[in-house]
PDB file of C-alpha atoms in Angstrom:
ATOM      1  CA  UNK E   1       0.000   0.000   0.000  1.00 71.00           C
ATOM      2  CA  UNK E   2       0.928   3.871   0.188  1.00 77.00           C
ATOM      3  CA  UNK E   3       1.892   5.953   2.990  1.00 89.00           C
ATOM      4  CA  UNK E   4       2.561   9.703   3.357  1.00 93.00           C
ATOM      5  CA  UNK E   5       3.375  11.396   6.025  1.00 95.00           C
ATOM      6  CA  UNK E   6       3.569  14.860   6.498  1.00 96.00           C
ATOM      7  CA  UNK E   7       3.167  17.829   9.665  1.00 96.00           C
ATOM      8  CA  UNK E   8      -0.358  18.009  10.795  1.00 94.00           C
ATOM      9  CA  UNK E   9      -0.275  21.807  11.479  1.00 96.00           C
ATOM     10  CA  UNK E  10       1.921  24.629  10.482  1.00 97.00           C
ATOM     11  CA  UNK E  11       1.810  28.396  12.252  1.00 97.00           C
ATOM     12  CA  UNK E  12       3.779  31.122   9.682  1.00 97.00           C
ATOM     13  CA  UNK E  13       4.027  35.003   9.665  1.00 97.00           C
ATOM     14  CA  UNK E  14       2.378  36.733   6.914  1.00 97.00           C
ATOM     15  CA  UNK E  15       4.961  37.658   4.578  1.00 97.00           C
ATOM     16  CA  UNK E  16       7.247  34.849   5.107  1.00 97.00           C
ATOM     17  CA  UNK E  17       8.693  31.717   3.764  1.00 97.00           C
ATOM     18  CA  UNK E  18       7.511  28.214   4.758  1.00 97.00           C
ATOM     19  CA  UNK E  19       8.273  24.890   3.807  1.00 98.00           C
ATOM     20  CA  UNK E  20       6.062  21.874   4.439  1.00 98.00           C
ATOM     21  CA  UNK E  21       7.449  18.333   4.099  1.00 97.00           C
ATOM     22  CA  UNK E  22       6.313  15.331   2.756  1.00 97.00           C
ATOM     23  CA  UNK E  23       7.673  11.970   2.939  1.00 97.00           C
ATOM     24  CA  UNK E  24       6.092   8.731   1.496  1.00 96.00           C
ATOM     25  CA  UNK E  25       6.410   4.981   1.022  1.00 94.00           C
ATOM     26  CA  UNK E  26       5.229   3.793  -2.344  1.00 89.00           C
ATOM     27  CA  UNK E  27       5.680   0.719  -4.647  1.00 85.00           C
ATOM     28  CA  UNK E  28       5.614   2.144  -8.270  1.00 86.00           C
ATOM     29  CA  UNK E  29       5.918   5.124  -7.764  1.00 90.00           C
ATOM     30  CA  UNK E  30       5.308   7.475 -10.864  1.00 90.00           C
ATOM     31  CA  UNK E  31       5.104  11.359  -9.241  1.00 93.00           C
ATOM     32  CA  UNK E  32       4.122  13.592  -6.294  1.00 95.00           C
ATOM     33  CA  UNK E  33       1.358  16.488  -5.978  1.00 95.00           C
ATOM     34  CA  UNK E  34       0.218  18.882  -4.069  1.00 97.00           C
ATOM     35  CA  UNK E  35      -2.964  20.599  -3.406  1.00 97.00           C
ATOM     36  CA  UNK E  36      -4.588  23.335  -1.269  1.00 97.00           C
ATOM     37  CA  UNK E  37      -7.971  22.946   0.452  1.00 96.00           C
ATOM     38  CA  UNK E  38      -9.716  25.914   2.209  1.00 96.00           C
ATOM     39  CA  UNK E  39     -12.621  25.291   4.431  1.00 92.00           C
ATOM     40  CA  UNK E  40     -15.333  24.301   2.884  1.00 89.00           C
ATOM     41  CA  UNK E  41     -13.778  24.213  -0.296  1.00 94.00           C
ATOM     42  CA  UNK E  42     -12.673  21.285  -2.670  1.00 96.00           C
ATOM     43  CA  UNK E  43      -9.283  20.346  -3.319  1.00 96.00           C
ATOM     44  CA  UNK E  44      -7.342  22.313  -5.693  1.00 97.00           C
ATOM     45  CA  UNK E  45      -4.072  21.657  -7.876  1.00 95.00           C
ATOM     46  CA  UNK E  46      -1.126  23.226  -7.468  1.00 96.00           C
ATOM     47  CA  UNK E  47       1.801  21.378  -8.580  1.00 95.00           C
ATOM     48  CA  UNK E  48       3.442  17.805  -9.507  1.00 93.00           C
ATOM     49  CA  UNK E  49       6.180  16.555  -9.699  1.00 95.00           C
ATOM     50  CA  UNK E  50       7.579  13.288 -11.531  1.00 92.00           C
ATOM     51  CA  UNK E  51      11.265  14.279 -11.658  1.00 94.00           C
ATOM     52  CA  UNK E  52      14.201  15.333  -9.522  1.00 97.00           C
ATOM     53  CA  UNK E  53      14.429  18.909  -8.437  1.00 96.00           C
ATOM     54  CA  UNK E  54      12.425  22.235  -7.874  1.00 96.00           C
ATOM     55  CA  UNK E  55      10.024  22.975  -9.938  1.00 94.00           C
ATOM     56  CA  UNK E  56       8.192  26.947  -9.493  1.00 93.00           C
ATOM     57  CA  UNK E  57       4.913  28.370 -10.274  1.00 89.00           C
ATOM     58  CA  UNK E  58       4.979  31.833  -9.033  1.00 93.00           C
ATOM     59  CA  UNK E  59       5.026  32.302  -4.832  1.00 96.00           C
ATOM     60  CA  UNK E  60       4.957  28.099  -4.610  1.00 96.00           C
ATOM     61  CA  UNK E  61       7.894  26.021  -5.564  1.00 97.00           C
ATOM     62  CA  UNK E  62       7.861  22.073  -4.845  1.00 97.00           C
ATOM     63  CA  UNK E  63      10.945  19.543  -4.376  1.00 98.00           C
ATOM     64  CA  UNK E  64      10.760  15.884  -5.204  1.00 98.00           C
ATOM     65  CA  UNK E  65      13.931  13.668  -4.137  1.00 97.00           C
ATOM     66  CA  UNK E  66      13.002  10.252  -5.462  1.00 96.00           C
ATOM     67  CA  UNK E  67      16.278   8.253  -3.656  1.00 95.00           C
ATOM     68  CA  UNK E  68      14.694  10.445  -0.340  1.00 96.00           C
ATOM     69  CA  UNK E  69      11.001   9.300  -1.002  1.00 96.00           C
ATOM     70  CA  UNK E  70      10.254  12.989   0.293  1.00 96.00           C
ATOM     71  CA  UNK E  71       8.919  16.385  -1.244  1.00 98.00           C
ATOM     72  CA  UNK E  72       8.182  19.774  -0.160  1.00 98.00           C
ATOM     73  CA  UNK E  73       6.159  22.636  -1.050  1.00 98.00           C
ATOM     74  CA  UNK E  74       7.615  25.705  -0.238  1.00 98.00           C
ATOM     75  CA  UNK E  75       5.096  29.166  -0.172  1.00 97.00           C
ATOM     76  CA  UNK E  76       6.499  32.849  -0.263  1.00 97.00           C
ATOM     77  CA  UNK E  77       6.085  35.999   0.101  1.00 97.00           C
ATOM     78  CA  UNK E  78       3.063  34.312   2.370  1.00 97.00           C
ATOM     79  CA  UNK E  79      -0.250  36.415   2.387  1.00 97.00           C
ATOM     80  CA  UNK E  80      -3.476  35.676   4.787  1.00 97.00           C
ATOM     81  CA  UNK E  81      -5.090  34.021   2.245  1.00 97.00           C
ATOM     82  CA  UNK E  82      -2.535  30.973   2.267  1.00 97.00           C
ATOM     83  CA  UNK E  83      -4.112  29.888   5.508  1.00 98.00           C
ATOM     84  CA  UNK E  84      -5.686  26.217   4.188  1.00 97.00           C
ATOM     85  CA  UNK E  85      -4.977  22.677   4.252  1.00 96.00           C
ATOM     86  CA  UNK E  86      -2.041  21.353   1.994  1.00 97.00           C
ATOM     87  CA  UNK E  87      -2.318  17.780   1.185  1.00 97.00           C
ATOM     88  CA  UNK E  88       0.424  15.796  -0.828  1.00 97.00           C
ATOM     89  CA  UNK E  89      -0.558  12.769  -2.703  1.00 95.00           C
ATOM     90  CA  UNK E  90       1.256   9.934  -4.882  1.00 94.00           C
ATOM     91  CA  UNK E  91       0.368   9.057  -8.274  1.00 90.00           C
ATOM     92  CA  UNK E  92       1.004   5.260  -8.407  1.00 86.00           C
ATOM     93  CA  UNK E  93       1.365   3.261 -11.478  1.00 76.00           C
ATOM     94  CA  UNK E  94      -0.655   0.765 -11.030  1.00 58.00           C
ATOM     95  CA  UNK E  95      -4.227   1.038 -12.036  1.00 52.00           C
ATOM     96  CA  UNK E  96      -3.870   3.585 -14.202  1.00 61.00           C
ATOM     97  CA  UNK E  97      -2.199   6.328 -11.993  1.00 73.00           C
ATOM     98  CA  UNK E  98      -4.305   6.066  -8.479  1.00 84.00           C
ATOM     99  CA  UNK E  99      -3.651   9.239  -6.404  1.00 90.00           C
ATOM    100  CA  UNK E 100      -3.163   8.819  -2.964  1.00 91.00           C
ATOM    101  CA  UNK E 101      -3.799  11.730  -0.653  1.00 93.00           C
ATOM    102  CA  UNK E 102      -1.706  12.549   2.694  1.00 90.00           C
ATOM    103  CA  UNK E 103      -3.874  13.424   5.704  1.00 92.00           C
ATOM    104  CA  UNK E 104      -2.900  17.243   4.968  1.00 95.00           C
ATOM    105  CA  UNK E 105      -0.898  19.624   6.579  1.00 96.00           C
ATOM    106  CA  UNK E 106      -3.254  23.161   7.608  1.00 96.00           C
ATOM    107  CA  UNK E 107      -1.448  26.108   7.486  1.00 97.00           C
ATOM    108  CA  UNK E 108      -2.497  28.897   9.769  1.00 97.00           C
ATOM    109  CA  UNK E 109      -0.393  32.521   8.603  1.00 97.00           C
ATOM    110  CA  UNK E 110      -0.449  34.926  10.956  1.00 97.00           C
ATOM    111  CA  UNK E 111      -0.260  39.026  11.191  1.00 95.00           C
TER     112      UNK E 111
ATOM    113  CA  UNK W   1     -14.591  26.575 -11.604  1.00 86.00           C
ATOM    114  CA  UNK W   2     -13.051  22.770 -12.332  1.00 86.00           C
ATOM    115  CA  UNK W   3     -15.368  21.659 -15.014  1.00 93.00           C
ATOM    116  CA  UNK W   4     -16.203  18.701 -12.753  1.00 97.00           C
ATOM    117  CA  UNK W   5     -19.859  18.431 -11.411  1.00 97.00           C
ATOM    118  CA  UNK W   6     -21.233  16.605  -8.402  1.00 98.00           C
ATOM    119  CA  UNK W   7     -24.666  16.536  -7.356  1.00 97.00           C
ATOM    120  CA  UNK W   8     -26.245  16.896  -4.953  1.00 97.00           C
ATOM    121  CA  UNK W   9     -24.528  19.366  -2.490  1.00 97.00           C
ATOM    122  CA  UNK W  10     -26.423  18.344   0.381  1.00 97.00           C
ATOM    123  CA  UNK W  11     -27.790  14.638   1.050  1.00 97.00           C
ATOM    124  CA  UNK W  12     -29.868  14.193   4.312  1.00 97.00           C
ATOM    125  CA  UNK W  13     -30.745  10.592   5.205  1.00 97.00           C
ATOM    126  CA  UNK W  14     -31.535   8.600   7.721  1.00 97.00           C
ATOM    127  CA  UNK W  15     -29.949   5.216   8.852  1.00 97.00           C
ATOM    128  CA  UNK W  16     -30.388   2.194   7.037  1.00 97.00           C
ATOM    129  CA  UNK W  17     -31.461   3.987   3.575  1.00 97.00           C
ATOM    130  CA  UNK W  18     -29.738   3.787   0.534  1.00 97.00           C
ATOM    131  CA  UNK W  19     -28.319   7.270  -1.706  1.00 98.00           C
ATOM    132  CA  UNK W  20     -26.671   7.356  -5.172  1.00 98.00           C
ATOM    133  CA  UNK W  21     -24.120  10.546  -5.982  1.00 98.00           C
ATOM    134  CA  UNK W  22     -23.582  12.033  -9.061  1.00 98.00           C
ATOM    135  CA  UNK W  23     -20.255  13.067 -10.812  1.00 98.00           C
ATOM    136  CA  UNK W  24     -19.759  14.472 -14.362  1.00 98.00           C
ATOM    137  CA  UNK W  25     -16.114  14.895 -15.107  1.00 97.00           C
ATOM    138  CA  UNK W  26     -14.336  17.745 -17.271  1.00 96.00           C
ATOM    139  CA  UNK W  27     -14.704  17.447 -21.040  1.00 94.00           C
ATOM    140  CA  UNK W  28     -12.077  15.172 -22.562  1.00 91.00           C
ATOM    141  CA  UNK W  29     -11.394  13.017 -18.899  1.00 94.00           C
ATOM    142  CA  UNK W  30     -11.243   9.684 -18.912  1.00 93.00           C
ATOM    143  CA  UNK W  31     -10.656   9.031 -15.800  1.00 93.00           C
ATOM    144  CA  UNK W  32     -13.124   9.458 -12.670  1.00 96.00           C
ATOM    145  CA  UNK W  33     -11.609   9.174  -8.850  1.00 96.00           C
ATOM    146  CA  UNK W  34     -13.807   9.029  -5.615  1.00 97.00           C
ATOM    147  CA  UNK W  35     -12.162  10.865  -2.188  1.00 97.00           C
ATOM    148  CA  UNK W  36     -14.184  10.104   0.886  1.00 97.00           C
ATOM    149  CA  UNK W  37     -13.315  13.265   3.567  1.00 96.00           C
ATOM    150  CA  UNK W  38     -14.983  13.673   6.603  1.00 91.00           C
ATOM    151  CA  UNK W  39     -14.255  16.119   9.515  1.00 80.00           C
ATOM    152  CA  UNK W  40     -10.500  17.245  10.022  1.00 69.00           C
ATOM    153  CA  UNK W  41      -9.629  13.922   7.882  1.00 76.00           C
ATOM    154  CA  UNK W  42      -7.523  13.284   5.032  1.00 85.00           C
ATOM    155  CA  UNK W  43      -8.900  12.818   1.590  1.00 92.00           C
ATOM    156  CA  UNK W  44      -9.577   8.538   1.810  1.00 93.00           C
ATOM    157  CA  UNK W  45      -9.365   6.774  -1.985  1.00 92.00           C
ATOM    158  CA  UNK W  46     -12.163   4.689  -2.636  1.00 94.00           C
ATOM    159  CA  UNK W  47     -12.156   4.100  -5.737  1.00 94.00           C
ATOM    160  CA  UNK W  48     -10.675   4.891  -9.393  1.00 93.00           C
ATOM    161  CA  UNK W  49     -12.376   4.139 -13.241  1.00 94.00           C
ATOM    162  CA  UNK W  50     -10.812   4.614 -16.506  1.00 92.00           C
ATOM    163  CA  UNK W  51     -13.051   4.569 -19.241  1.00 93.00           C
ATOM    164  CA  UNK W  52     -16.087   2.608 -17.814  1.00 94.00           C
ATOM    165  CA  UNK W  53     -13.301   0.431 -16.504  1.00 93.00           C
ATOM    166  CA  UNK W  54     -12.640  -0.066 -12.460  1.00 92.00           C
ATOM    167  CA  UNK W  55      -8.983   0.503 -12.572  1.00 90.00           C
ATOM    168  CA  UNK W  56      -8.035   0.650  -8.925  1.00 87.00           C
ATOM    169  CA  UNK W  57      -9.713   0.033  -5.362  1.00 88.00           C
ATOM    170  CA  UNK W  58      -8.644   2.152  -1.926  1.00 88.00           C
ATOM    171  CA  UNK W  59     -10.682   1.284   1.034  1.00 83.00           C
ATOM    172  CA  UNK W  60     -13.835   1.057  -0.176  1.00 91.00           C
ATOM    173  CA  UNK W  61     -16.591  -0.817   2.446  1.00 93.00           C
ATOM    174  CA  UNK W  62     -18.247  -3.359   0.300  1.00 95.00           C
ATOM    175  CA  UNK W  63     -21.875  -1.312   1.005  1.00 96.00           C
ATOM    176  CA  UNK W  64     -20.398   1.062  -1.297  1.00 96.00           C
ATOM    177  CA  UNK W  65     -20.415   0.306  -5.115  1.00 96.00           C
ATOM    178  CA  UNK W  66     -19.616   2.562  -8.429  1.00 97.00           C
ATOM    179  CA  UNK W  67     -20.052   2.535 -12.249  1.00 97.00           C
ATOM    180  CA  UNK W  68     -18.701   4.632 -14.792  1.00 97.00           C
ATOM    181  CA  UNK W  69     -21.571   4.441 -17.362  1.00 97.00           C
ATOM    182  CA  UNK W  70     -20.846   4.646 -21.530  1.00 96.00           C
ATOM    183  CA  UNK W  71     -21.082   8.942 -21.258  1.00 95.00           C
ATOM    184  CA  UNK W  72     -18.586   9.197 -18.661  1.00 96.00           C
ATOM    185  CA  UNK W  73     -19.910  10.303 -15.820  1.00 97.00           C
ATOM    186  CA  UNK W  74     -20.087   8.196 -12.568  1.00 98.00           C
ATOM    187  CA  UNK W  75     -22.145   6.957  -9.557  1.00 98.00           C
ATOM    188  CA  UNK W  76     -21.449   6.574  -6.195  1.00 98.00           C
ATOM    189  CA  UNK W  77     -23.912   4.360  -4.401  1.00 97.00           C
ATOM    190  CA  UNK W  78     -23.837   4.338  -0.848  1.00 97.00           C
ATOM    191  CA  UNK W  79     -26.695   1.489   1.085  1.00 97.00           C
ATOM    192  CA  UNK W  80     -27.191   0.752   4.812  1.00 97.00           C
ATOM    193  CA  UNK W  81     -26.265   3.786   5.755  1.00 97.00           C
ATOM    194  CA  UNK W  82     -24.176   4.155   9.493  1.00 97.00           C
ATOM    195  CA  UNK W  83     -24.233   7.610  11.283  1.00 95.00           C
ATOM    196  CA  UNK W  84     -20.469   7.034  10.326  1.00 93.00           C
ATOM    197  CA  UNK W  85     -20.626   7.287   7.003  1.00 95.00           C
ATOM    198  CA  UNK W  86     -21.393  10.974   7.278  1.00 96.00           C
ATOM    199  CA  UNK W  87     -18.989  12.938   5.277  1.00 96.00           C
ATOM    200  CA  UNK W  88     -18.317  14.722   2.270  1.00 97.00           C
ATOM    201  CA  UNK W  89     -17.790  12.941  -0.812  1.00 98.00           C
ATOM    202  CA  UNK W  90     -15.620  14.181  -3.265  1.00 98.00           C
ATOM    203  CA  UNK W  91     -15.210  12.948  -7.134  1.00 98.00           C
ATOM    204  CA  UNK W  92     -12.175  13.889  -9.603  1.00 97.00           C
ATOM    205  CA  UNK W  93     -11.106  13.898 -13.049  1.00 96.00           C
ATOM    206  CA  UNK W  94      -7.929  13.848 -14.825  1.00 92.00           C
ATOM    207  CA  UNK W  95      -6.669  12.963 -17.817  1.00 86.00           C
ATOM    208  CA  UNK W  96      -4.241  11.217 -16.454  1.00 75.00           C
ATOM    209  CA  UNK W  97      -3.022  11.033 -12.661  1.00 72.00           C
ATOM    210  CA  UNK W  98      -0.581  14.264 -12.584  1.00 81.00           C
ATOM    211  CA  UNK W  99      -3.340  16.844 -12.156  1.00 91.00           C
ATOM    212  CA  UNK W 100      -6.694  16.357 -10.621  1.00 94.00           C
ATOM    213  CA  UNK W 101      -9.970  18.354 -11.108  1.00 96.00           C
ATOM    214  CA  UNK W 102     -12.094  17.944  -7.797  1.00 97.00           C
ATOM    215  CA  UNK W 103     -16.124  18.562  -7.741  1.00 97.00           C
ATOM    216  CA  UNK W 104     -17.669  20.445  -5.212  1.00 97.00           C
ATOM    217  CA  UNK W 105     -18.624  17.657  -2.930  1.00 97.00           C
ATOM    218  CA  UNK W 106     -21.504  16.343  -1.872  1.00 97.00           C
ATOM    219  CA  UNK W 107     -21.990  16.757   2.003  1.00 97.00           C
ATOM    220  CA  UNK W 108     -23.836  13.525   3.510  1.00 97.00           C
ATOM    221  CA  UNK W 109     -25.696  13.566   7.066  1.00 97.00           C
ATOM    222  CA  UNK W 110     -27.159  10.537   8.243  1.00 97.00           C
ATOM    223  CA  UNK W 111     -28.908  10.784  10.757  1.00 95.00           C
TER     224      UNK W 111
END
């Protein structure tokens, strides 16, 4: 089976940097994603990752280290509206790509 | 907006009954994914189809069953009904497993 593991809470200042780690244990392993969750609100992309290295979209960058089995999403310049639940998930090979979802990380940011 | 549709929202039920969810995925997506979430939990797999197909299987309680029918879109039945089975049901698309779409949810009480 999968497992992820990764900080159940987070506390950051607004306007700062912070990193949120995610390790997992896989067979067939094919890439790692992340998404952010707001109350109430459905899951949403924000990136993947199948290779090695860093890989930016504007204020979020994620890391994948395949020999590490870990990833992290790092958010900066962080504004009030960052506060939300981060969940990383594996895509697995088998079966077509099933996605399995870490229990999520929530990020509170702070004045 | 995702593209993805779920209905209904809201599902009220009692105990014992028997409910069927709705999910139309994004023009173009094969494949249809089915997150169980309820309160301060993790997104749980239940189940993944490709193309009508059942293509992989989380922890789905055999009360719970799904189809992917001809057009697509997919069904989520849900029968004897526990007061634990209250949550909010989620279904995704992708075209393949690097980026999901996520519906709305559909928020189930059983009372």
């Amino acid at each position: 089976g999968q497992s992820l593991e990764q900080p159940s809470e987070v506390t950051a200042v607004e306007g700062a940097i912070v990193q949120i780690n995610c390790t997992y244990q896989t067979s067939g392993f094919y890439g790692l994603s992340w998404y952010q969750q707001h109350d109430g609100g459905a899951p949403t992309f924000l990136s993947y990752n199948a290779l090695d290295g860093l890989e930016e979209t504007g204020r979020f960058s994620s890391f994948l280290s395949r020999s590490d089995s870990y990833g992290y999403l790092l958010l900066q310049e962080l504004q009030m509206k960052d506060s939300a639940s981060y969940f990383c998930a594996v895509s697995t090979t088998g079966g077509y790509q099933k996605v399995t979802f870490g229990i999520g990380t929530k990020l509170q940011v702070i004045p | 907006d995702s593209g993805v549709t779920q209905t209904p929202k809201h599902l009220i039920t009692a105990t014992g009954q028997r409910v069927t969810l709705r999910c139309s995925p994004r023009s173009g997506d094969l494949s249809v994914y089915w997150y169980q979430q309820s309160l301060d939990q993790g997104l749980q797999f239940l189940i993944q189809y490709y193309n009508g197909e059942e293509r992989a299987k989380g922890n789905i309680l055999e009360r719970f069953s799904a189809q992917q029918f001809p057009d697509l879109h997919s069904e989520l039945n849900l029968s004897s009904l526990e007061l634990g089975d209250s949550a909010l049901y989620f279904c995704a698309s992708s075209a393949g497993g690097e980026k999901l779409f996520f519906g709305s949810g559909t928020q189930l009480s059983v009372l």
